[in-house]
């Protein structure tokens, strides 16, 4: 039955019609958009052309812009039909790539305004992605050669550094909005902001892990032990992971010692606690996450066997940092109870003045 239904669809004369409509034209002016096979793509292309003209005038020429939009619209439609034909060479330009981005944005805007477009939209956006892959330069060989070269590690660290600044801004802005400091937000917006915050925190941690790993994984920022506040360190970790815990409706429990001021490596300890707490929150579906007696144990209950990050970098770096501070990171798991990571550090109390 399935074979009988599929076979006729393969025999439908769709592709020849697309080739005749989308065949290259020597003079493709404004009327060329009429030949874009999909009415939805055609309407989106016309809106992009109008917006481009209003913003840039005749800077690139109306016929050139319309002609490129026709090429892109036809290429997207052909990809939807399964064609692998090469995209017109004119689309392999900066202008072509920019117009494709605008076409995609216009289709997404239409999706939000016109419910009838919902059925066609996923396939159309997939077609745009295939066209984008076809017309964008292939940077893979270049980066592969750079990463395997003598300056490969430096390039990787540079990329990680470049990622940290915008990600830090996203985290700050999301947290500001979550705290209603820019005005009230509804519950749906609050949930979306928590998701944005969590994703950004994950990417920021990955960038930090790459930089730390490039330095050997055991690099301590402080050359010598320094005084620090246990409570302040806990509150810093709590504030960073709070949106993730709220999104999953998990409670965070921090238990501090009676002696608040200690001497040690606060940045390294904070990094380890943050990595382990984030992993615990990521893999805990219900209940709570406890961080207590920070220089004796770090607990992160979990229903899965081990709280490893997807890349595995966070846990590996935590282990190296703990070793650099003269200890070992151990793990114990109990069925139906969770997983506990622990380490012991000698951090003498500091006499408060």
Coordinates of C-alpha atoms in Angstrom, one line a residue:
X1 CA 0.0 0.0 0.0
X2 CA 2.8 2.4 0.9
X3 CA 4.7 1.6 -2.3
X4 CA 1.6 2.3 -4.4
X5 CA 1.2 5.7 -2.8
X6 CA 4.8 6.8 -3.1
X7 CA 5.5 5.7 -6.7
X8 CA 3.0 8.1 -8.5
X9 CA 4.4 11.1 -6.6
X10 CA 7.8 10.4 -8.1
X11 CA 6.3 10.4 -11.6
X12 CA 4.7 13.8 -11.3
X13 CA 6.3 16.2 -13.8
X14 CA 7.2 18.9 -11.2
X15 CA 10.9 19.4 -12.0
X16 CA 10.6 20.2 -15.7
X17 CA 8.1 22.9 -14.8
X18 CA 10.5 24.4 -12.2
X19 CA 13.3 24.4 -14.7
X20 CA 11.3 26.3 -17.3
X21 CA 10.0 28.9 -14.9
X22 CA 13.4 29.4 -13.2
X23 CA 15.6 29.2 -16.2
X24 CA 18.2 32.0 -16.3
X25 CA 17.2 35.2 -18.1
X26 CA 19.5 37.6 -19.7
X27 CA 17.4 40.6 -18.6
X28 CA 15.6 39.8 -15.3
X29 CA 13.9 43.0 -14.1
X30 CA 11.2 43.6 -11.7
X31 CA 8.7 41.5 -13.6
X32 CA 11.0 38.5 -13.0
X33 CA 9.6 38.0 -9.6
X34 CA 6.3 36.8 -11.3
X35 CA 8.1 33.6 -12.3
X36 CA 9.0 32.5 -8.8
X37 CA 6.9 29.3 -8.5
X38 CA 5.8 29.6 -4.9
X39 CA 3.2 32.3 -4.2
X40 CA 4.5 32.6 -0.6
X41 CA 8.1 33.0 -1.8
X42 CA 7.0 35.4 -4.5
X43 CA 5.2 37.6 -2.0
X44 CA 8.1 37.5 0.5
X45 CA 10.6 38.4 -2.3
X46 CA 8.4 41.4 -3.3
X47 CA 8.3 42.7 0.2
X48 CA 12.1 42.3 0.5
X49 CA 12.5 44.2 -2.8
X50 CA 10.3 47.0 -1.6
X51 CA 12.0 47.3 1.8
X52 CA 15.4 47.3 0.1
X53 CA 14.4 50.0 -2.3
X54 CA 13.1 52.2 0.5
X55 CA 16.2 51.8 2.5
X56 CA 19.0 51.9 -0.2
X57 CA 17.2 53.4 -3.2
X58 CA 19.0 52.4 -6.5
X59 CA 22.3 51.8 -4.8
X60 CA 22.6 48.3 -6.3
X61 CA 20.0 48.8 -9.1
X62 CA 16.4 47.7 -8.8
X63 CA 16.8 45.1 -11.7
X64 CA 19.9 43.6 -10.0
X65 CA 18.1 43.2 -6.7
X66 CA 14.9 41.8 -8.3
X67 CA 16.9 39.4 -10.4
X68 CA 18.8 38.1 -7.5
X69 CA 15.6 37.6 -5.5
X70 CA 14.2 35.7 -8.4
X71 CA 17.3 33.5 -8.5
X72 CA 17.1 32.9 -4.7
X73 CA 13.4 32.2 -4.7
X74 CA 13.7 29.7 -7.5
X75 CA 16.6 28.0 -5.8
X76 CA 14.8 27.7 -2.6
X77 CA 11.7 26.2 -4.4
X78 CA 13.9 23.8 -6.3
X79 CA 15.5 22.6 -3.1
X80 CA 12.1 21.9 -1.7
X81 CA 11.4 19.7 -4.7
X82 CA 14.6 17.7 -4.0
X83 CA 16.7 19.3 -6.8
X84 CA 20.5 19.4 -6.3
X85 CA 21.2 21.6 -9.3
X86 CA 23.9 24.3 -8.7
X87 CA 22.6 27.7 -7.6
X88 CA 23.1 30.5 -10.1
X89 CA 26.6 32.0 -9.8
X90 CA 25.1 35.5 -9.2
X91 CA 23.8 34.3 -5.8
X92 CA 27.3 33.5 -4.6
X93 CA 28.0 37.1 -3.7
X94 CA 27.8 39.3 -0.6
X95 CA 24.6 40.8 -2.0
X96 CA 23.1 37.4 -2.7
X97 CA 23.8 36.1 0.8
X98 CA 22.4 39.3 2.3
X99 CA 19.2 39.1 0.3
X100 CA 18.8 35.4 1.3
X101 CA 18.9 36.5 5.0
X102 CA 16.3 39.1 4.4
X103 CA 14.1 36.6 2.5
X104 CA 14.4 34.2 5.4
X105 CA 13.5 36.9 8.0
X106 CA 10.5 38.0 5.9
X107 CA 9.2 34.4 5.7
X108 CA 9.5 34.0 9.5
X109 CA 7.6 37.2 10.0
X110 CA 4.9 35.9 7.6
X111 CA 4.8 32.7 9.6
X112 CA 3.9 34.7 12.7
X113 CA 1.2 36.7 11.0
X114 CA -0.4 34.2 8.6
X115 CA -1.4 30.8 10.1
X116 CA -2.1 29.4 6.7
X117 CA 1.6 29.5 5.9
X118 CA 2.4 27.2 8.8
X119 CA 2.2 24.0 6.7
X120 CA 4.6 25.2 4.0
X121 CA 7.0 27.1 6.2
X122 CA 9.2 24.3 7.7
X123 CA 10.1 22.9 4.3
X124 CA 10.6 26.4 2.9
X125 CA 13.0 27.3 5.7
X126 CA 14.8 24.0 5.1
X127 CA 15.1 24.9 1.5
X128 CA 16.6 28.3 2.4
X129 CA 19.2 26.6 4.7
X130 CA 20.2 24.3 1.8
X131 CA 20.6 27.3 -0.5
X132 CA 22.7 29.1 2.2
X133 CA 25.0 26.1 2.4
X134 CA 25.4 26.2 -1.3
X135 CA 26.3 29.8 -1.7
X136 CA 28.3 30.5 1.4
X137 CA 32.1 30.0 1.1
X138 CA 33.4 26.7 2.5
X139 CA 35.6 27.8 5.4
X140 CA 36.2 24.2 6.7
X141 CA 39.5 23.6 4.9
X142 CA 40.8 27.0 6.0
X143 CA 40.0 26.5 9.7
X144 CA 41.1 22.9 9.6
X145 CA 44.5 24.0 8.3
X146 CA 44.7 26.8 10.9
X147 CA 43.7 24.6 13.8
X148 CA 46.2 21.9 12.8
X149 CA 49.0 24.5 12.4
X150 CA 51.4 25.9 15.0
X151 CA 49.0 28.7 15.9
X152 CA 45.9 26.5 16.1
X153 CA 45.6 26.7 19.9
X154 CA 46.0 30.4 19.8
X155 CA 43.2 30.6 17.2
X156 CA 40.9 28.5 19.4
X157 CA 41.5 30.6 22.4
X158 CA 40.9 33.8 20.4
X159 CA 37.5 32.5 19.2
X160 CA 36.6 31.6 22.8
X161 CA 37.6 35.0 24.0
X162 CA 35.5 36.7 21.3
X163 CA 32.5 34.6 22.4
X164 CA 32.7 35.5 26.0
X165 CA 32.0 39.2 25.7
X166 CA 28.7 39.0 23.8
X167 CA 27.6 36.0 25.9
X168 CA 28.3 38.0 29.1
X169 CA 26.1 40.8 27.8
X170 CA 23.3 38.4 27.0
X171 CA 23.5 36.9 30.5
X172 CA 23.5 40.4 32.1
X173 CA 20.5 41.6 30.0
X174 CA 18.5 38.4 30.6
X175 CA 19.1 38.6 34.3
X176 CA 18.1 42.3 34.3
X177 CA 14.8 41.5 32.6
X178 CA 14.2 38.6 35.0
X179 CA 14.6 40.9 37.9
X180 CA 11.9 43.2 36.4
X181 CA 14.5 46.1 36.4
X182 CA 13.3 47.2 33.0
X183 CA 9.6 46.7 33.7
X184 CA 7.3 43.8 34.4
X185 CA 7.4 40.7 32.3
X186 CA 4.7 38.0 32.1
X187 CA 5.2 34.4 33.1
X188 CA 5.7 33.2 29.5
X189 CA 8.4 35.8 28.9
X190 CA 10.0 35.0 32.2
X191 CA 10.3 31.3 31.2
X192 CA 11.7 32.3 27.8
X193 CA 14.3 34.5 29.5
X194 CA 15.3 31.6 31.8
X195 CA 15.9 29.4 28.7
X196 CA 18.0 32.2 27.1
X197 CA 20.0 32.6 30.3
X198 CA 20.6 28.9 30.6
X199 CA 21.7 28.5 27.0
X200 CA 24.0 31.5 27.3
X201 CA 25.5 30.3 30.5
X202 CA 26.2 26.9 28.9
X203 CA 28.0 28.6 26.0
X204 CA 29.9 30.9 28.3
X205 CA 31.1 28.0 30.4
X206 CA 32.2 26.2 27.3
X207 CA 34.2 29.2 26.2
X208 CA 35.8 29.4 29.7
X209 CA 36.5 25.7 29.6
X210 CA 38.3 26.0 26.2
X211 CA 40.5 28.8 27.5
X212 CA 41.3 26.9 30.7
X213 CA 42.0 23.7 28.8
X214 CA 44.4 25.6 26.4
X215 CA 46.4 26.6 29.5
X216 CA 46.7 23.0 30.6
X217 CA 43.4 22.8 32.6
X218 CA 45.1 23.2 36.0
X219 CA 46.0 26.9 35.8
X220 CA 45.2 28.8 39.1
X221 CA 44.6 32.5 38.6
X222 CA 45.9 33.3 42.0
X223 CA 49.6 32.7 42.4
X224 CA 49.2 32.3 46.2
X225 CA 46.3 31.7 48.6
X226 CA 44.3 34.8 49.4
X227 CA 41.6 35.6 52.0
X228 CA 38.0 35.3 50.8
X229 CA 34.5 35.0 52.1
X230 CA 32.7 31.6 51.9
X231 CA 29.3 33.3 52.0
X232 CA 30.1 35.7 49.2
X233 CA 31.4 32.9 47.0
X234 CA 28.2 30.8 47.6
X235 CA 26.0 33.8 46.9
X236 CA 27.9 34.4 43.6
X237 CA 27.3 30.8 42.5
X238 CA 23.7 30.9 43.6
X239 CA 23.0 34.1 41.7
X240 CA 24.5 32.7 38.5
X241 CA 22.6 29.4 38.5
X242 CA 19.3 30.7 40.0
X243 CA 17.5 31.2 36.7
X244 CA 18.3 27.6 35.7
X245 CA 16.9 26.3 39.0
X246 CA 13.8 28.4 38.7
X247 CA 13.1 27.2 35.2
X248 CA 13.2 23.5 36.3
X249 CA 11.4 24.3 39.6
X250 CA 14.3 23.0 41.7
X251 CA 15.4 24.4 45.0
X252 CA 19.0 25.3 45.8
X253 CA 20.4 24.8 49.3
X254 CA 23.6 26.3 50.4
X255 CA 25.0 25.5 53.9
X256 CA 28.1 27.5 55.1
X257 CA 30.5 26.9 57.9
X258 CA 30.6 29.0 61.0
X259 CA 34.0 30.5 60.1
X260 CA 33.2 32.5 57.0
X261 CA 36.6 33.9 56.0
X262 CA 39.2 31.5 54.7
X263 CA 42.5 31.5 52.8
X264 CA 42.8 29.7 49.5
X265 CA 42.1 30.0 45.8
X266 CA 38.6 31.5 45.5
X267 CA 38.4 31.8 41.7
X268 CA 39.3 28.1 41.2
X269 CA 36.9 26.9 44.0
X270 CA 34.1 29.0 42.5
X271 CA 34.8 27.6 39.1
X272 CA 34.6 24.0 40.4
X273 CA 31.4 24.7 42.4
X274 CA 29.8 26.4 39.4
X275 CA 30.7 23.6 37.0
X276 CA 29.3 20.9 39.4
X277 CA 26.2 22.8 40.4
X278 CA 25.3 23.6 36.8
X279 CA 25.7 19.9 35.9
X280 CA 23.6 18.9 38.8
X281 CA 20.8 21.3 37.8
X282 CA 21.1 20.1 34.2
X283 CA 20.5 16.5 35.0
X284 CA 18.2 16.8 38.1
X285 CA 14.5 16.7 37.1
X286 CA 12.9 17.0 40.5
X287 CA 14.0 17.6 44.1
X288 CA 16.9 19.8 45.1
X289 CA 20.6 20.5 44.7
X290 CA 22.7 21.1 47.8
X291 CA 26.1 22.7 48.1
X292 CA 27.5 22.4 51.6
X293 CA 30.7 22.3 53.6
X294 CA 32.5 23.6 50.5
X295 CA 35.9 22.5 51.6
X296 CA 34.7 19.0 52.5
X297 CA 32.1 18.0 49.9
X298 CA 30.2 19.3 47.0
X299 CA 26.8 17.5 46.5
X300 CA 24.7 17.3 43.4
X301 CA 22.0 14.7 43.5
X302 CA 21.0 13.3 40.2
X303 CA 18.7 10.5 38.9
X304 CA 21.2 9.6 36.2
X305 CA 24.5 7.8 36.9
X306 CA 26.9 10.6 36.3
X307 CA 26.6 14.4 35.9
X308 CA 28.9 14.8 32.9
X309 CA 28.5 17.8 30.6
X310 CA 27.9 17.0 26.9
X311 CA 31.4 18.0 26.0
X312 CA 32.9 16.5 29.1
X313 CA 35.2 19.6 29.5
X314 CA 33.6 21.0 32.7
X315 CA 34.2 17.9 34.7
X316 CA 37.7 17.3 33.4
X317 CA 38.7 20.9 34.2
X318 CA 37.1 20.7 37.6
X319 CA 39.2 17.6 38.3
X320 CA 42.4 19.3 37.2
X321 CA 41.7 22.5 39.2
X322 CA 41.0 20.4 42.3
X323 CA 44.3 18.5 41.8
X324 CA 46.1 21.9 41.4
X325 CA 44.8 22.8 44.8
X326 CA 46.2 19.6 46.3
X327 CA 43.1 17.4 46.4
X328 CA 41.1 14.8 44.3
X329 CA 37.6 15.0 42.9
X330 CA 35.7 11.8 43.7
X331 CA 32.2 10.7 42.7
X332 CA 29.7 8.3 44.3
X333 CA 26.3 7.4 43.1
X334 CA 23.3 5.6 44.7
X335 CA 20.3 4.3 42.8
X336 CA 17.2 6.5 43.4
X337 CA 19.2 8.8 45.6
X338 CA 21.5 10.7 43.2
X339 CA 25.2 11.4 42.6
X340 CA 27.6 13.2 44.9
X341 CA 30.9 14.8 43.8
X342 CA 33.3 15.6 46.7
X343 CA 36.7 17.0 47.4
X344 CA 38.7 18.0 50.5
X345 CA 40.8 21.1 50.7
X346 CA 42.9 22.6 53.5
X347 CA 41.9 26.2 53.7
X348 CA 42.8 27.7 57.1
X349 CA 40.5 30.3 58.7
X350 CA 41.5 34.0 58.5
X351 CA 41.3 36.1 61.7
X352 CA 38.7 38.8 61.1
X353 CA 39.9 42.3 62.0

